[in-house]
Amino acid sequence: QVQLVESGGGSVQAGGSLRLSCTASGFSFSTHYMGWFRQAPGKEREGVAAILRGGGSTYYADSVKGRFTASQDNAKNTLYLQMNSLKPEDTAMYYCATDPYVYGSRWLQPNQYNYWGQGTQVTVSS
């Protein structure tokens, strides 16, 4: 079955960097959309980055463009999120998610994904 396991979260000062990993099993990147999402306390879950099936294109939320980079290693079945120039407002639980189908261009909408990891906490202090 589909399984996603995130790692790499932690605490960092503003301006610092972290790299999150998501180890996947039970499916192929070539047939599934991959997404990174985050949820801060009291806020709705929001899309951060998405990689289309087969790694063709990557899309980012405006709030992270130029700072975050999503990538995937097909040989290792692992999705990454490199986060640079972190800000306190980036503090959240970060999740990876996948689904074989996403309607239209709704790649950053959480309701398009049915398979989720357990999350990894990122805390950025000022």
mmCIF file of C-alpha atoms in Angstrom:
data_model
loop_
_atom_site.group_PDB
_atom_site.id
_atom_site.type_symbol
_atom_site.label_atom_id
_atom_site.label_comp_id
_atom_site.label_asym_id
_atom_site.label_seq_id
_atom_site.Cartn_x
_atom_site.Cartn_y
_atom_site.Cartn_z
ATOM 1 C CA GLN A 1 0.000 0.000 0.000
ATOM 2 C CA VAL A 2 1.017 3.621 -0.337
ATOM 3 C CA GLN A 3 3.244 4.829 2.467
ATOM 4 C CA LEU A 4 4.923 8.191 3.008
ATOM 5 C CA VAL A 5 7.360 8.954 5.809
ATOM 6 C CA GLU A 6 8.689 12.488 6.342
ATOM 7 C CA SER A 7 11.889 13.407 8.149
ATOM 8 C CA GLY A 8 14.295 16.299 8.488
ATOM 9 C CA GLY A 9 12.253 18.763 10.471
ATOM 10 C CA GLY A 10 13.674 20.695 13.387
ATOM 11 C CA SER A 11 14.275 24.078 14.920
ATOM 12 C CA VAL A 12 16.266 26.756 13.143
ATOM 13 C CA GLN A 13 16.812 30.476 13.383
ATOM 14 C CA ALA A 14 15.415 32.855 10.808
ATOM 15 C CA GLY A 15 17.561 32.899 7.703
ATOM 16 C CA GLY A 16 18.618 29.305 8.178
ATOM 17 C CA SER A 17 17.984 26.235 6.055
ATOM 18 C CA LEU A 18 16.483 22.775 6.404
ATOM 19 C CA ARG A 19 15.981 19.902 4.007
ATOM 20 C CA LEU A 20 12.940 17.717 4.430
ATOM 21 C CA SER A 21 12.754 14.205 3.039
ATOM 22 C CA CYS A 22 9.769 12.028 2.248
ATOM 23 C CA THR A 23 10.450 8.348 1.684
ATOM 24 C CA ALA A 24 7.773 6.760 -0.471
ATOM 25 C CA SER A 25 6.737 3.170 -1.061
ATOM 26 C CA GLY A 26 3.912 1.270 -2.726
ATOM 27 C CA PHE A 27 3.702 3.403 -5.879
ATOM 28 C CA SER A 28 5.776 5.022 -8.607
ATOM 29 C CA PHE A 29 6.645 8.707 -8.981
ATOM 30 C CA SER A 30 5.999 8.307 -12.689
ATOM 31 C CA THR A 31 2.288 7.786 -12.114
ATOM 32 C CA HIS A 32 1.643 10.021 -9.097
ATOM 33 C CA TYR A 33 1.572 13.719 -8.335
ATOM 34 C CA MET A 34 3.666 14.655 -5.321
ATOM 35 C CA GLY A 35 3.066 17.553 -3.010
ATOM 36 C CA TRP A 36 4.466 19.289 0.041
ATOM 37 C CA PHE A 37 1.968 20.923 2.366
ATOM 38 C CA ARG A 38 2.112 22.651 5.724
ATOM 39 C CA GLN A 39 -0.242 23.482 8.539
ATOM 40 C CA ALA A 40 0.388 26.013 11.270
ATOM 41 C CA PRO A 41 -1.610 25.943 14.512
ATOM 42 C CA GLY A 42 -5.051 27.425 13.994
ATOM 43 C CA LYS A 43 -4.619 27.661 10.245
ATOM 44 C CA GLU A 44 -5.769 25.605 7.307
ATOM 45 C CA ARG A 45 -3.401 23.237 5.561
ATOM 46 C CA GLU A 46 -1.817 24.908 2.543
ATOM 47 C CA GLY A 47 0.130 23.760 -0.467
ATOM 48 C CA VAL A 48 3.820 24.606 -0.591
ATOM 49 C CA ALA A 49 5.123 22.791 -3.676
ATOM 50 C CA ALA A 50 3.988 20.155 -6.126
ATOM 51 C CA ILE A 51 5.786 17.983 -8.644
ATOM 52 C CA LEU A 52 3.776 16.646 -11.540
ATOM 53 C CA ARG A 53 3.765 12.983 -12.511
ATOM 54 C CA GLY A 54 7.131 11.855 -13.779
ATOM 55 C CA GLY A 55 8.820 14.970 -12.412
ATOM 56 C CA GLY A 56 7.916 17.062 -15.450
ATOM 57 C CA SER A 57 7.138 20.345 -13.729
ATOM 58 C CA THR A 58 7.261 21.830 -10.259
ATOM 59 C CA TYR A 59 4.957 24.480 -8.846
ATOM 60 C CA TYR A 60 5.312 26.611 -5.737
ATOM 61 C CA ALA A 61 3.156 28.738 -3.520
ATOM 62 C CA ASP A 62 3.952 32.426 -3.917
ATOM 63 C CA SER A 63 5.010 32.588 -0.280
ATOM 64 C CA VAL A 64 7.947 30.211 -0.846
ATOM 65 C CA LYS A 65 9.007 30.945 -4.416
ATOM 66 C CA GLY A 66 12.721 31.596 -4.653
ATOM 67 C CA ARG A 67 13.341 30.122 -1.188
ATOM 68 C CA PHE A 68 12.101 26.522 -1.385
ATOM 69 C CA THR A 69 13.019 23.867 -3.922
ATOM 70 C CA ALA A 70 11.198 20.570 -4.327
ATOM 71 C CA SER A 71 12.875 17.630 -6.019
ATOM 72 C CA GLN A 72 12.657 13.883 -6.200
ATOM 73 C CA ASP A 73 15.115 11.030 -6.525
ATOM 74 C CA ASN A 74 13.421 8.226 -8.401
ATOM 75 C CA ALA A 75 16.164 5.720 -7.582
ATOM 76 C CA LYS A 76 15.704 6.333 -3.859
ATOM 77 C CA ASN A 77 11.922 6.797 -3.985
ATOM 78 C CA THR A 78 12.420 9.971 -2.022
ATOM 79 C CA LEU A 79 10.930 13.439 -2.287
ATOM 80 C CA TYR A 80 12.839 16.434 -0.945
ATOM 81 C CA LEU A 81 12.053 19.986 0.067
ATOM 82 C CA GLN A 82 15.065 22.246 0.393
ATOM 83 C CA MET A 83 14.075 25.272 2.455
ATOM 84 C CA ASN A 84 16.374 28.293 2.511
ATOM 85 C CA SER A 85 16.039 31.773 3.991
ATOM 86 C CA LEU A 86 13.511 30.455 6.471
ATOM 87 C CA LYS A 87 11.165 32.892 8.175
ATOM 88 C CA PRO A 88 9.203 32.586 11.427
ATOM 89 C CA GLU A 89 6.012 32.398 9.348
ATOM 90 C CA ASP A 90 7.315 29.153 7.828
ATOM 91 C CA THR A 91 6.789 27.484 11.211
ATOM 92 C CA ALA A 92 4.347 24.613 10.711
ATOM 93 C CA MET A 93 3.926 20.876 10.477
ATOM 94 C CA TYR A 94 5.063 19.842 7.016
ATOM 95 C CA TYR A 95 3.491 16.930 5.164
ATOM 96 C CA CYS A 96 4.152 15.169 1.913
ATOM 97 C CA ALA A 97 1.236 13.765 -0.034
ATOM 98 C CA THR A 98 0.542 11.904 -3.227
ATOM 99 C CA ASP A 99 -2.260 10.957 -5.542
ATOM 100 C CA PRO A 100 -2.468 9.567 -9.069
ATOM 101 C CA TYR A 101 -5.105 12.121 -10.055
ATOM 102 C CA VAL A 102 -5.317 15.858 -9.589
ATOM 103 C CA TYR A 103 -8.169 17.768 -11.171
ATOM 104 C CA GLY A 104 -7.087 20.431 -13.617
ATOM 105 C CA SER A 105 -4.242 22.517 -12.212
ATOM 106 C CA ARG A 106 -5.179 22.149 -8.561
ATOM 107 C CA TRP A 107 -1.758 20.769 -7.707
ATOM 108 C CA LEU A 108 -1.401 22.809 -4.518
ATOM 109 C CA GLN A 109 -4.840 22.092 -3.108
ATOM 110 C CA PRO A 110 -4.759 19.624 -0.194
ATOM 111 C CA ASN A 111 -8.179 18.168 -1.056
ATOM 112 C CA GLN A 112 -6.725 16.746 -4.284
ATOM 113 C CA TYR A 113 -4.496 14.303 -2.393
ATOM 114 C CA ASN A 114 -5.657 11.136 -0.674
ATOM 115 C CA TYR A 115 -2.381 9.755 0.672
ATOM 116 C CA TRP A 116 -0.466 11.574 3.405
ATOM 117 C CA GLY A 117 2.550 11.133 5.608
ATOM 118 C CA GLN A 118 2.508 11.745 9.347
ATOM 119 C CA GLY A 119 4.284 15.087 9.109
ATOM 120 C CA THR A 120 7.476 16.634 10.434
ATOM 121 C CA GLN A 121 7.630 19.798 12.523
ATOM 122 C CA VAL A 122 9.556 22.861 11.372
ATOM 123 C CA THR A 123 10.050 25.697 13.846
ATOM 124 C CA VAL A 124 11.737 28.948 12.837
ATOM 125 C CA SER A 125 12.664 31.397 15.564
ATOM 126 C CA SER A 126 13.318 35.088 15.071
#
